[in-house]
Amino acid sequence: MASSISKRNRRNLILSEITLIIISLIIMAPVLLALSMSFMKPNEVYTFPPKLFPSSLHWENYKEALQLVDLSRMLLNSAIVAFFITFGKLITGTLAGYAFANFQFKGKNLSFMLLFITLFLPAETVMILPLFLIMKQFGWINTYYALIIPFTASATNAFLMRQHFMTIPKELSDAAKIDGATSMQYFWRILLPLSKSMLGGAALINFVYAWNLYLWPLIVTMDDKMKTVQIGVKMLIDAEAANNWGTIMAGTMIALVPTLIIFFAIQNLFVKSLVSSGLKG
Amino acid sequence: MSWKSKLTPYLLLIPTFIIIIIFIYWPAAYSFKLSFYQESFFGNRSVFVGLENFIDLFTDPEYYTVVLTSFLYSFSSVFITIFIAFLISQLLVQNIPGTRLFRLFIFAPYAISPAIAGTLWSFLLTPTVGYLNYLFLELFGINTDWLTTTPYAFIAVMLATIWKMLPFDLIFYIAGLQSIPDSLLESSMIDGANLWQRMWKIKFPLLSPITFYLFIMNFTTTMFASFGIIDIMTKGGPLGTTTTMIYKLYLDAFAFQNNGSAAAQSIIMFAIMGIITVIYFKGVEKSVHYQ
């Protein structure tokens, strides 16, 4: 009997293995096929039935994509925007999280609630019109200010950090107090170094979020020099409109690879932070 | 700063509150104001019109179609995604050789933007070079321009949405499944529950708080954040069959410069968000209560 169970187990295992291989392939197919097409010569693109692999690595598509739309400048914009949004969110988030986790003060509940409500007012979508009009009043249209500053604080980050700081034993801050450290010294020298992995995970989630923003950069930038790479891909599609999908896919790869590499490199950290932000906060 | 200073916590909160007051609270209030005004027929004067923008929307059959499209698109994408995610997550917690690699690939769409997801799926479904289009032709004899014909455009947008949303749900189901004690599943196996029964009668009910959380998160994602997919793939067409509430809001605000109506639409979307919030908290209270 024992051997029949293990035989069945083994059969199940092989079945699961095959299913997972198929599922992975299906899910990765759009990316893999796009990658493959980004290297095809124009005449290969239109063969019927479609070819799975390019006959050679035809880099011309990448050159063409970079020339057609100023993608290198847009890549730089995306990097600047994503970097500063991430940085801003980490600063505001850790400070606010620290206030909520380690201090008792008048208006704590009220300010917590005021912050909480913002979770349900998604600025980059529902409030897009008034936000745009405010940017116009500020004279910020077509500037990095408009692309970055509105997104440099969020309740999610504050709550995530609060939740994390609360798991750090109170004895540590007590000891710091006795040793005569100020509250900011404790924050910089003890609390933050203890939170490295949480900060790393939060940074990744914020970076990917910021890099992938679409609607807001679309309306707040008119000048091509200020556009992000997400908008660049849309411009490529409009410019090329079914002329050469090889070029469009090359542009797509340029926009997609940075976040994908980061994700592949540190997936574990990423997943851990995502789950703890969702299930606790 | 000393520990005793009463100012410290307020100073810590100031950066966050400056940002959210200027860029969330002010625009929200501004939305309310705008929703009561209309641009005058000539020139740039705004005229107070009371509730007229809302009345116009509620008496416009086209707006109902947009609301219906939004909900249909959201609910169907969300249900399908949650169902598929629950099934696949079972496979990913079994410690099958290579699981880490499979997870890496299966989670990848999480890092891809909605706009890029839309681009990839447009490409797969394009009549001239699309692989998926070719597959549909071979398998079912369907050869259509997916993005410009009904009802295919709606299905195409859903496909891209599900693909993009799936990893998020998977991540949470996997975390949930890993937290179910083995002893519980072992005892059910001794009681003779088969794989299918264990999955739906034991694991699924145990994970219902996660399912609930995912449902709310997915619903808001599809309602509000799926703009990129729709803008790239269909631009709301054909014949408005993929025009969701957020897409119409965008068109009215930025293509037709109809600020009053757009602001009224965002107030309606706030209200929907508010209802979701209330449902979420009622639900969380309940699930906490039963735990």
Coordinates of C-alpha atoms in Angstrom, one line a residue:
Chain A
M1 CA 0.0 0.0 0.0
A2 CA 2.8 2.4 0.9
S3 CA 4.3 1.9 -2.5
S4 CA 1.0 2.6 -4.3
I5 CA 0.6 5.8 -2.4
S6 CA 4.1 7.0 -3.3
K7 CA 3.5 6.0 -6.9
R8 CA 0.3 8.1 -6.9
N9 CA 2.2 10.9 -5.3
R10 CA 4.9 10.7 -7.9
R11 CA 2.3 10.8 -10.7
N12 CA 0.6 13.8 -9.1
L13 CA 4.0 15.5 -8.7
I14 CA 4.8 15.0 -12.4
L15 CA 1.4 16.2 -13.4
S16 CA 1.7 19.3 -11.2
E17 CA 5.2 20.0 -12.6
I18 CA 3.9 19.8 -16.2
T19 CA 0.9 22.0 -15.4
L20 CA 3.2 24.6 -13.8
I21 CA 5.5 24.6 -16.8
I22 CA 2.5 25.2 -19.1
I23 CA 1.1 28.0 -16.9
S24 CA 4.5 29.7 -16.6
L25 CA 4.8 29.6 -20.4
I26 CA 1.3 31.0 -20.9
I27 CA 1.9 33.8 -18.5
M28 CA 5.3 34.7 -19.8
A29 CA 4.2 34.3 -23.5
P30 CA 3.3 37.9 -24.1
V31 CA 6.7 39.1 -22.9
L32 CA 8.7 36.3 -24.6
L33 CA 6.9 36.7 -27.9
A34 CA 7.3 40.5 -27.8
L35 CA 11.0 40.1 -27.0
S36 CA 11.3 37.7 -30.0
M37 CA 9.5 40.0 -32.3
S38 CA 11.6 43.0 -31.2
F39 CA 14.5 41.3 -33.0
M40 CA 12.7 40.4 -36.2
K41 CA 13.4 42.0 -39.6
P42 CA 10.2 43.7 -41.0
N43 CA 9.8 40.9 -43.6
E44 CA 9.9 38.3 -40.8
V45 CA 7.3 40.0 -38.8
Y46 CA 4.6 39.5 -41.5
T47 CA 5.3 35.8 -42.3
F48 CA 2.3 33.5 -42.1
P49 CA 2.0 31.4 -40.0
P50 CA 3.9 33.7 -37.6
K51 CA 7.5 32.8 -36.7
L52 CA 8.4 32.1 -33.1
F53 CA 12.0 33.1 -33.3
P54 CA 13.9 35.7 -35.3
S55 CA 16.5 34.4 -37.8
S56 CA 19.1 36.7 -36.3
L57 CA 19.2 39.5 -33.7
H58 CA 18.1 42.5 -35.7
W59 CA 19.0 45.4 -33.4
E60 CA 17.7 47.9 -36.0
N61 CA 14.3 47.9 -34.3
Y62 CA 15.8 49.2 -31.1
K63 CA 17.7 52.0 -32.9
E64 CA 14.6 52.9 -34.8
A65 CA 12.4 53.0 -31.7
L66 CA 15.0 55.3 -30.0
Q67 CA 15.0 57.6 -33.0
L68 CA 11.3 57.7 -33.7
V69 CA 10.5 58.8 -30.2
D70 CA 13.1 60.2 -27.8
L71 CA 13.0 57.2 -25.6
S72 CA 16.4 57.7 -24.0
R73 CA 15.3 61.0 -22.7
M74 CA 12.0 59.5 -21.5
L75 CA 13.9 56.7 -19.8
L76 CA 15.9 59.3 -17.9
N77 CA 12.6 61.1 -17.0
S78 CA 11.1 57.9 -15.7
A79 CA 14.2 57.1 -13.6
I80 CA 14.2 60.6 -12.1
V81 CA 10.5 60.6 -11.4
A82 CA 10.5 57.1 -9.9
F83 CA 13.6 57.7 -7.8
F84 CA 12.3 61.0 -6.2
I85 CA 8.8 59.6 -5.6
T86 CA 10.3 56.6 -3.9
F87 CA 12.7 58.7 -1.9
G88 CA 10.0 61.1 -0.9
K89 CA 7.6 58.4 0.1
L90 CA 10.2 56.7 2.2
I91 CA 11.0 59.9 4.1
T92 CA 7.5 61.0 4.7
G93 CA 6.3 57.5 5.4
T94 CA 9.0 56.6 8.0
L95 CA 8.6 59.9 9.8
A96 CA 4.8 59.6 10.0
G97 CA 5.1 55.9 10.9
Y98 CA 7.5 56.7 13.7
A99 CA 5.1 59.4 15.1
F100 CA 2.2 56.9 15.1
A101 CA 4.1 54.0 16.5
N102 CA 6.2 55.6 19.2
F103 CA 4.4 58.7 20.4
Q104 CA 1.3 59.6 22.3
F105 CA -0.1 63.0 21.3
K106 CA -3.3 65.0 21.1
G107 CA -5.1 64.5 17.8
K108 CA -3.4 61.2 17.1
N109 CA -6.7 59.4 16.3
L110 CA -7.9 62.3 14.2
S111 CA -4.7 62.6 12.2
F112 CA -4.7 58.8 11.7
M113 CA -8.2 59.0 10.4
L114 CA -7.5 61.9 8.1
L115 CA -4.6 60.0 6.6
F116 CA -6.7 56.8 6.4
I117 CA -9.4 58.4 4.4
T118 CA -6.9 59.3 1.6
L119 CA -6.6 55.6 0.9
F120 CA -10.0 55.9 -0.7
L121 CA -9.3 59.1 -2.7
P122 CA -7.0 57.8 -5.5
A123 CA -5.4 61.1 -6.6
E124 CA -3.9 59.9 -9.9
T125 CA -7.3 58.8 -11.2
V126 CA -10.5 60.2 -9.7
M127 CA -9.1 63.6 -8.8
I128 CA -7.2 64.0 -12.1
L129 CA -9.1 67.1 -13.2
P130 CA -8.9 69.3 -10.1
L131 CA -5.3 68.2 -9.6
F132 CA -4.5 69.2 -13.1
L133 CA -6.1 72.6 -12.6
I134 CA -4.2 73.1 -9.4
M135 CA -0.9 72.3 -11.3
K136 CA -1.9 74.9 -13.8
Q137 CA -2.3 77.5 -11.1
F138 CA 1.1 76.6 -9.8
G139 CA 2.6 76.8 -13.2
W140 CA 3.9 73.3 -12.9
I141 CA 2.6 71.8 -16.1
N142 CA 5.5 70.2 -18.0
T143 CA 7.8 70.1 -15.0
Y144 CA 9.2 67.4 -12.8
Y145 CA 7.5 69.1 -9.8
A146 CA 4.1 68.0 -11.2
L147 CA 5.3 64.5 -12.0
I148 CA 6.9 64.0 -8.6
I149 CA 5.6 66.1 -5.7
P150 CA 1.9 65.1 -5.6
F151 CA 3.0 61.5 -5.1
T152 CA 5.7 61.9 -2.4
A153 CA 3.4 61.0 0.5
S154 CA 0.9 58.2 1.0
A155 CA -1.0 56.6 3.7
T156 CA 0.1 53.2 2.7
N157 CA 3.7 53.9 3.4
A158 CA 3.0 55.6 6.7
F159 CA 0.9 52.6 7.8
L160 CA 3.3 50.0 6.6
M161 CA 6.2 51.7 8.5
R162 CA 4.0 52.2 11.6
Q163 CA 3.1 48.5 11.6
H164 CA 6.7 47.6 11.3
F165 CA 8.0 50.0 14.0
M166 CA 5.4 48.6 16.4
T167 CA 7.0 45.1 16.1
I168 CA 10.3 46.5 17.4
P169 CA 10.5 46.0 21.2
K170 CA 9.9 49.0 23.4
E171 CA 12.9 48.1 25.5
L172 CA 15.1 49.4 22.7
S173 CA 13.7 52.9 22.9
D174 CA 13.7 52.8 26.6
A175 CA 17.4 51.9 26.6
A176 CA 18.1 54.7 24.2
K177 CA 16.3 57.2 26.4
I178 CA 18.3 56.0 29.4
D179 CA 21.5 56.4 27.4
G180 CA 20.5 60.0 26.7
A181 CA 19.9 59.7 23.0
T182 CA 17.4 62.1 21.6
S183 CA 14.3 60.7 19.8
M184 CA 15.8 61.5 16.4
Q185 CA 19.1 59.9 17.3
Y186 CA 17.1 56.8 18.2
F187 CA 15.2 57.0 14.9
W188 CA 18.3 57.3 12.7
R189 CA 20.8 55.1 14.6
I190 CA 18.6 52.3 15.8
L191 CA 15.1 52.2 14.3
L192 CA 16.0 52.7 10.6
P193 CA 19.0 50.3 10.6
L194 CA 16.7 47.7 12.1
S195 CA 14.2 48.2 9.3
K196 CA 16.4 47.8 6.3
S197 CA 14.6 44.9 4.7
M198 CA 11.2 46.5 5.2
L199 CA 12.5 49.8 3.8
G200 CA 14.0 47.9 0.8
G201 CA 10.7 46.2 0.1
A202 CA 8.7 49.4 0.4
A203 CA 11.2 51.1 -1.9
L204 CA 10.7 48.5 -4.6
I205 CA 6.9 48.6 -4.4
N206 CA 7.0 52.4 -4.6
F207 CA 9.5 52.4 -7.5
V208 CA 7.5 50.0 -9.6
Y209 CA 4.4 52.0 -8.9
A210 CA 6.0 55.3 -9.8
W211 CA 7.7 53.9 -12.9
N212 CA 4.4 52.5 -14.2
L213 CA 2.3 55.6 -13.7
Y214 CA 0.5 56.4 -16.9
L215 CA -2.6 58.6 -16.7
W216 CA -1.0 61.5 -14.7
P217 CA 2.2 61.8 -16.9
L218 CA -0.1 61.6 -19.9
I219 CA -2.0 64.7 -19.1
V220 CA 0.5 66.8 -17.2
T221 CA 3.3 66.7 -19.9
M222 CA 2.8 68.2 -23.3
D223 CA 6.5 68.7 -24.2
D224 CA 8.1 65.5 -25.4
K225 CA 11.2 66.3 -23.4
M226 CA 9.2 65.8 -20.2
K227 CA 7.3 62.7 -21.0
T228 CA 8.0 59.3 -19.3
V229 CA 8.8 56.1 -21.1
Q230 CA 5.2 54.8 -20.6
I231 CA 3.9 57.6 -22.7
G232 CA 6.8 57.0 -25.1
V233 CA 5.4 53.6 -25.9
K234 CA 1.9 55.0 -26.6
M235 CA 3.6 57.6 -28.9
L236 CA 5.4 54.8 -30.7
I237 CA 2.2 52.9 -31.3
D238 CA 0.5 56.1 -32.6
A239 CA 3.5 56.9 -34.9
E240 CA 4.0 53.4 -36.2
A241 CA 0.4 52.3 -36.2
A242 CA 0.7 48.7 -37.4
N243 CA 3.6 49.6 -39.8
N244 CA 6.3 47.8 -37.9
W245 CA 5.4 45.9 -34.8
G246 CA 9.1 45.0 -34.4
T247 CA 9.9 48.6 -33.6
I248 CA 6.9 49.0 -31.3
M249 CA 7.9 45.8 -29.4
A250 CA 11.5 47.1 -29.1
G251 CA 10.2 50.2 -27.5
T252 CA 8.0 48.1 -25.2
M253 CA 11.0 46.1 -24.1
I254 CA 12.9 49.3 -23.3
A255 CA 10.1 50.5 -21.1
L256 CA 9.5 47.1 -19.4
V257 CA 13.0 45.7 -18.8
P258 CA 14.0 48.0 -15.9
T259 CA 11.2 47.1 -13.6
L260 CA 11.3 43.5 -14.7
I261 CA 15.0 43.2 -13.9
I262 CA 14.5 44.7 -10.4
F263 CA 11.6 42.4 -9.8
F264 CA 13.5 39.3 -10.9
A265 CA 16.5 40.3 -8.8
I266 CA 14.8 40.8 -5.5
Q267 CA 11.4 39.1 -5.9
N268 CA 11.5 37.6 -2.4
L269 CA 11.8 40.9 -0.6
F270 CA 9.2 42.4 -2.9
V271 CA 6.6 39.7 -2.2
K272 CA 7.3 39.7 1.6
S273 CA 6.7 43.5 1.8
L274 CA 3.6 43.4 -0.4
V275 CA 2.0 40.7 1.7
S276 CA 2.8 42.4 5.0
S277 CA 1.5 45.7 3.7
G278 CA -1.7 44.1 2.6
L279 CA -2.5 41.7 5.4
K280 CA -1.5 43.8 8.3
G281 CA -2.3 47.4 7.2
Chain B
M1 CA 14.7 66.5 19.6
S2 CA 14.1 65.3 23.2
W3 CA 11.6 62.6 24.0
K4 CA 9.6 65.0 26.2
S5 CA 9.0 67.6 23.6
K6 CA 5.3 67.7 22.8
L7 CA 6.1 69.1 19.3
T8 CA 8.1 66.1 18.1
P9 CA 5.2 63.9 16.8
Y10 CA 3.6 66.9 15.0
L11 CA 6.9 67.8 13.3
L12 CA 7.1 64.2 12.2
L13 CA 3.7 64.3 10.6
I14 CA 4.0 67.7 8.9
P15 CA 5.7 66.5 5.7
T16 CA 3.0 63.9 5.1
F17 CA 0.2 66.3 5.9
I18 CA 1.5 69.1 3.8
I19 CA 1.5 66.8 0.8
I20 CA -1.9 65.2 1.3
I21 CA -3.7 68.4 2.1
I22 CA -2.4 70.2 -1.0
F23 CA -2.6 67.2 -3.4
I24 CA -5.5 65.2 -2.0
Y25 CA -7.8 67.2 0.2
W26 CA -7.7 70.4 -1.8
P27 CA -8.4 68.7 -5.1
A28 CA -11.2 66.7 -3.5
A29 CA -12.8 69.9 -2.2
Y30 CA -12.2 71.5 -5.6
S31 CA -14.0 68.6 -7.3
F32 CA -17.1 69.4 -5.2
K33 CA -17.0 73.0 -6.2
L34 CA -16.4 72.3 -9.9
S35 CA -19.3 69.9 -10.0
F36 CA -21.7 72.7 -9.3
Y37 CA -20.5 74.9 -12.1
Q38 CA -20.6 74.8 -15.9
E39 CA -18.5 76.7 -18.4
S40 CA -20.7 79.4 -20.1
F41 CA -21.4 78.9 -23.7
F42 CA -19.2 81.8 -24.8
G43 CA -15.8 82.4 -23.3
N44 CA -14.3 81.2 -20.1
R45 CA -16.9 82.2 -17.5
S46 CA -18.1 79.6 -15.0
V47 CA -21.7 79.7 -14.1
F48 CA -23.2 78.2 -10.9
V49 CA -25.7 75.6 -12.0
G50 CA -26.5 73.7 -8.8
L51 CA -27.1 70.1 -9.2
E52 CA -27.6 70.3 -13.0
N53 CA -24.4 68.4 -13.8
F54 CA -25.6 65.5 -11.7
I55 CA -29.1 65.6 -13.1
D56 CA -27.7 65.6 -16.6
L57 CA -25.7 62.5 -15.8
F58 CA -28.5 60.7 -14.1
T59 CA -31.0 61.4 -16.9
D60 CA -28.5 60.4 -19.6
P61 CA -29.0 56.8 -20.8
E62 CA -25.5 56.8 -22.1
Y63 CA -24.1 57.3 -18.7
Y64 CA -26.0 54.3 -17.4
T65 CA -24.3 52.3 -20.2
V66 CA -20.9 53.5 -19.0
V67 CA -21.7 52.6 -15.4
L68 CA -23.0 49.2 -16.4
T69 CA -19.9 48.6 -18.6
S70 CA -17.6 49.5 -15.7
F71 CA -19.3 47.1 -13.3
L72 CA -19.6 44.3 -15.8
Y73 CA -15.9 44.7 -16.7
S74 CA -14.8 44.9 -13.1
F75 CA -16.9 42.1 -11.7
S76 CA -16.2 39.6 -14.5
S77 CA -12.4 40.4 -14.5
V78 CA -12.3 40.2 -10.7
F79 CA -14.2 36.9 -10.4
I80 CA -12.2 35.2 -13.1
T81 CA -8.9 36.4 -11.7
I82 CA -9.7 35.3 -8.1
F83 CA -10.9 31.9 -9.3
I84 CA -7.8 31.2 -11.5
A85 CA -5.5 32.6 -8.8
F86 CA -7.0 30.3 -6.2
L87 CA -6.5 27.2 -8.4
I88 CA -2.9 28.0 -9.4
S89 CA -1.9 28.9 -5.9
Q90 CA -2.6 25.3 -4.9
L91 CA 0.2 24.2 -7.2
L92 CA 2.6 26.8 -6.1
V93 CA 2.7 25.7 -2.4
Q94 CA 3.4 22.0 -3.1
N95 CA 7.2 22.3 -3.0
I96 CA 7.5 20.9 -6.5
P97 CA 11.0 21.1 -7.9
G98 CA 11.5 24.5 -9.6
T99 CA 8.7 26.2 -7.6
R100 CA 10.9 29.3 -7.0
L101 CA 11.5 29.6 -10.8
F102 CA 7.8 29.1 -11.6
R103 CA 6.9 31.8 -9.0
L104 CA 9.4 34.2 -10.6
F105 CA 7.8 33.8 -14.0
I106 CA 4.2 33.7 -12.8
F107 CA 4.5 36.9 -10.7
A108 CA 6.3 38.9 -13.4
P109 CA 3.2 40.7 -14.8
Y110 CA 2.9 42.4 -11.4
A111 CA 5.9 44.5 -12.3
I112 CA 4.6 45.4 -15.7
S113 CA 2.6 48.6 -16.1
P114 CA -1.1 48.5 -17.3
A115 CA -0.1 50.5 -20.4
I116 CA 2.6 48.0 -21.3
A117 CA 0.2 45.1 -20.6
G118 CA -2.2 46.8 -23.0
T119 CA 0.5 47.1 -25.6
L120 CA 1.6 43.5 -25.3
W121 CA -2.0 42.2 -25.6
S122 CA -2.8 44.6 -28.6
F123 CA 0.2 43.0 -30.3
L124 CA -0.9 39.4 -29.6
L125 CA -4.4 40.2 -30.9
T126 CA -3.5 42.3 -33.9
P127 CA -5.0 40.7 -37.2
T128 CA -1.8 41.0 -39.2
V129 CA 0.9 39.7 -36.9
G130 CA -0.8 38.6 -33.7
Y131 CA 0.1 35.2 -32.3
L132 CA -3.0 34.8 -30.3
N133 CA -5.1 36.0 -33.2
Y134 CA -3.5 33.3 -35.3
L135 CA -4.2 30.7 -32.6
F136 CA -7.9 31.7 -32.4
L137 CA -8.0 31.3 -36.2
E138 CA -6.5 27.9 -36.1
L139 CA -8.5 26.6 -33.2
F140 CA -11.9 28.2 -33.5
G141 CA -11.9 29.8 -37.0
I142 CA -12.3 33.2 -35.4
N143 CA -10.4 35.8 -37.5
T144 CA -11.4 39.2 -36.4
D145 CA -9.9 42.5 -35.6
W146 CA -10.2 42.0 -31.8
L147 CA -9.7 45.5 -30.7
T148 CA -12.3 47.2 -33.0
T149 CA -15.2 44.7 -33.1
T150 CA -17.9 43.9 -30.5
P151 CA -17.9 41.9 -28.3
Y152 CA -14.3 40.9 -28.9
A153 CA -12.8 44.3 -27.7
F154 CA -14.4 43.9 -24.3
I155 CA -13.0 40.3 -24.0
A156 CA -9.6 41.5 -25.2
V157 CA -9.5 44.2 -22.5
M158 CA -10.6 41.7 -19.9
L159 CA -7.8 39.2 -20.9
A160 CA -5.2 41.9 -20.4
T161 CA -6.7 42.9 -17.1
I162 CA -6.8 39.4 -15.8
W163 CA -3.2 38.7 -16.9
K164 CA -2.0 41.9 -15.2
M165 CA -4.0 41.3 -11.9
L166 CA -3.4 37.6 -11.5
P167 CA 0.1 37.8 -9.8
F168 CA -1.2 40.1 -7.0
D169 CA -3.9 37.6 -6.1
L170 CA -1.5 34.7 -6.3
I171 CA 0.9 36.3 -3.9
F172 CA -1.8 36.7 -1.3
Y173 CA -3.3 33.2 -1.8
I174 CA 0.1 31.6 -1.5
A175 CA 0.8 33.5 1.7
G176 CA -2.6 32.4 3.0
L177 CA -2.2 28.8 2.1
Q178 CA 1.2 28.6 3.8
S179 CA -0.4 29.8 7.0
I180 CA -3.0 27.0 7.1
P181 CA -1.7 24.4 9.7
D182 CA -0.7 21.1 8.1
S183 CA -2.5 19.2 10.9
L184 CA -5.8 20.5 9.7
L185 CA -5.3 19.2 6.2
E186 CA -3.9 15.9 7.4
S187 CA -6.9 15.2 9.6
S188 CA -9.2 16.0 6.7
M189 CA -7.3 13.5 4.6
I190 CA -7.8 10.8 7.3
D191 CA -11.5 11.7 7.2
G192 CA -11.3 10.8 3.5
A193 CA -11.7 14.3 1.9
N194 CA -10.3 14.2 -1.6
L195 CA -8.2 16.9 -3.3
W196 CA -11.2 18.8 -4.7
Q197 CA -13.1 18.7 -1.4
R198 CA -10.1 19.8 0.6
M199 CA -9.6 22.7 -1.8
W200 CA -13.2 24.1 -1.7
K201 CA -14.6 22.8 1.6
I202 CA -11.6 23.5 3.8
K203 CA -9.0 25.8 2.3
F204 CA -11.4 28.2 0.5
P205 CA -13.5 29.0 3.6
L206 CA -10.4 29.3 5.7
L207 CA -9.0 31.8 3.2
S208 CA -12.3 33.8 2.9
P209 CA -10.8 36.9 4.6
I210 CA -8.1 37.0 1.9
T211 CA -10.6 36.4 -0.9
F212 CA -12.6 39.3 0.5
Y213 CA -9.5 41.6 0.7
L214 CA -8.6 40.6 -2.9
F215 CA -12.1 41.2 -4.1
I216 CA -12.0 44.8 -2.8
M217 CA -8.5 45.5 -4.0
N218 CA -9.2 44.1 -7.5
F219 CA -12.4 45.9 -7.7
T220 CA -10.8 49.3 -7.1
T221 CA -7.9 48.4 -9.5
T222 CA -10.3 47.6 -12.3
M223 CA -12.6 50.6 -11.6
F224 CA -9.9 53.2 -11.3
A225 CA -6.4 52.0 -12.3
S226 CA -7.1 50.1 -15.5
F227 CA -7.1 53.3 -17.5
G228 CA -3.8 52.5 -19.2
I229 CA -5.0 49.1 -20.6
I230 CA -8.2 50.7 -22.1
D231 CA -6.4 53.8 -23.4
I232 CA -3.8 51.7 -25.3
M233 CA -6.0 48.8 -26.5
T234 CA -9.4 50.3 -27.5
K235 CA -9.6 54.0 -26.5
G236 CA -13.1 53.1 -25.1
G237 CA -14.4 51.7 -28.4
P238 CA -15.9 50.2 -30.5
L239 CA -19.1 52.1 -30.0
G240 CA -18.3 52.8 -26.4
T241 CA -18.3 49.1 -25.4
T242 CA -15.1 49.5 -23.4
T243 CA -15.7 53.0 -22.1
T244 CA -15.6 52.7 -18.3
M245 CA -16.4 55.5 -15.8
I246 CA -12.7 56.5 -15.5
Y247 CA -12.3 56.6 -19.2
K248 CA -15.4 58.7 -19.7
L249 CA -14.2 61.1 -17.0
Y250 CA -10.9 61.5 -18.8
L251 CA -12.6 62.1 -22.1
D252 CA -15.0 64.7 -20.7
A253 CA -12.2 66.5 -18.7
F254 CA -9.4 66.5 -21.3
A255 CA -10.9 65.8 -24.7
F256 CA -14.2 67.7 -24.5
Q257 CA -13.2 70.2 -21.7
N258 CA -16.5 69.6 -20.0
N259 CA -15.2 70.3 -16.5
G260 CA -18.5 70.5 -14.7
S261 CA -19.6 67.1 -15.8
A262 CA -16.2 65.5 -15.3
A263 CA -16.1 66.8 -11.7
A264 CA -19.6 65.5 -11.1
Q265 CA -18.4 62.1 -12.4
S266 CA -15.5 62.1 -10.0
I267 CA -17.9 62.8 -7.1
I268 CA -20.0 59.8 -8.2
M269 CA -16.8 57.8 -8.2
F270 CA -15.9 59.1 -4.7
A271 CA -19.3 57.9 -3.6
I272 CA -18.7 54.4 -5.0
M273 CA -15.3 54.4 -3.2
G274 CA -17.1 55.3 0.0
I275 CA -19.5 52.5 -0.4
I276 CA -16.6 50.1 -1.0
T277 CA -14.9 51.4 2.1
V278 CA -18.0 50.8 4.3
I279 CA -18.4 47.3 2.8
Y280 CA -14.7 46.6 3.5
F281 CA -14.9 47.5 7.1
K282 CA -18.2 45.7 7.8
G283 CA -16.5 42.7 6.2
V284 CA -13.3 43.0 8.2
E285 CA -15.2 43.4 11.4
K286 CA -17.1 40.2 10.6
S287 CA -14.0 38.1 9.7
V288 CA -12.1 39.3 12.7
H289 CA -15.1 38.4 14.8
Y290 CA -15.1 34.8 13.6
Q291 CA -11.4 34.2 13.9

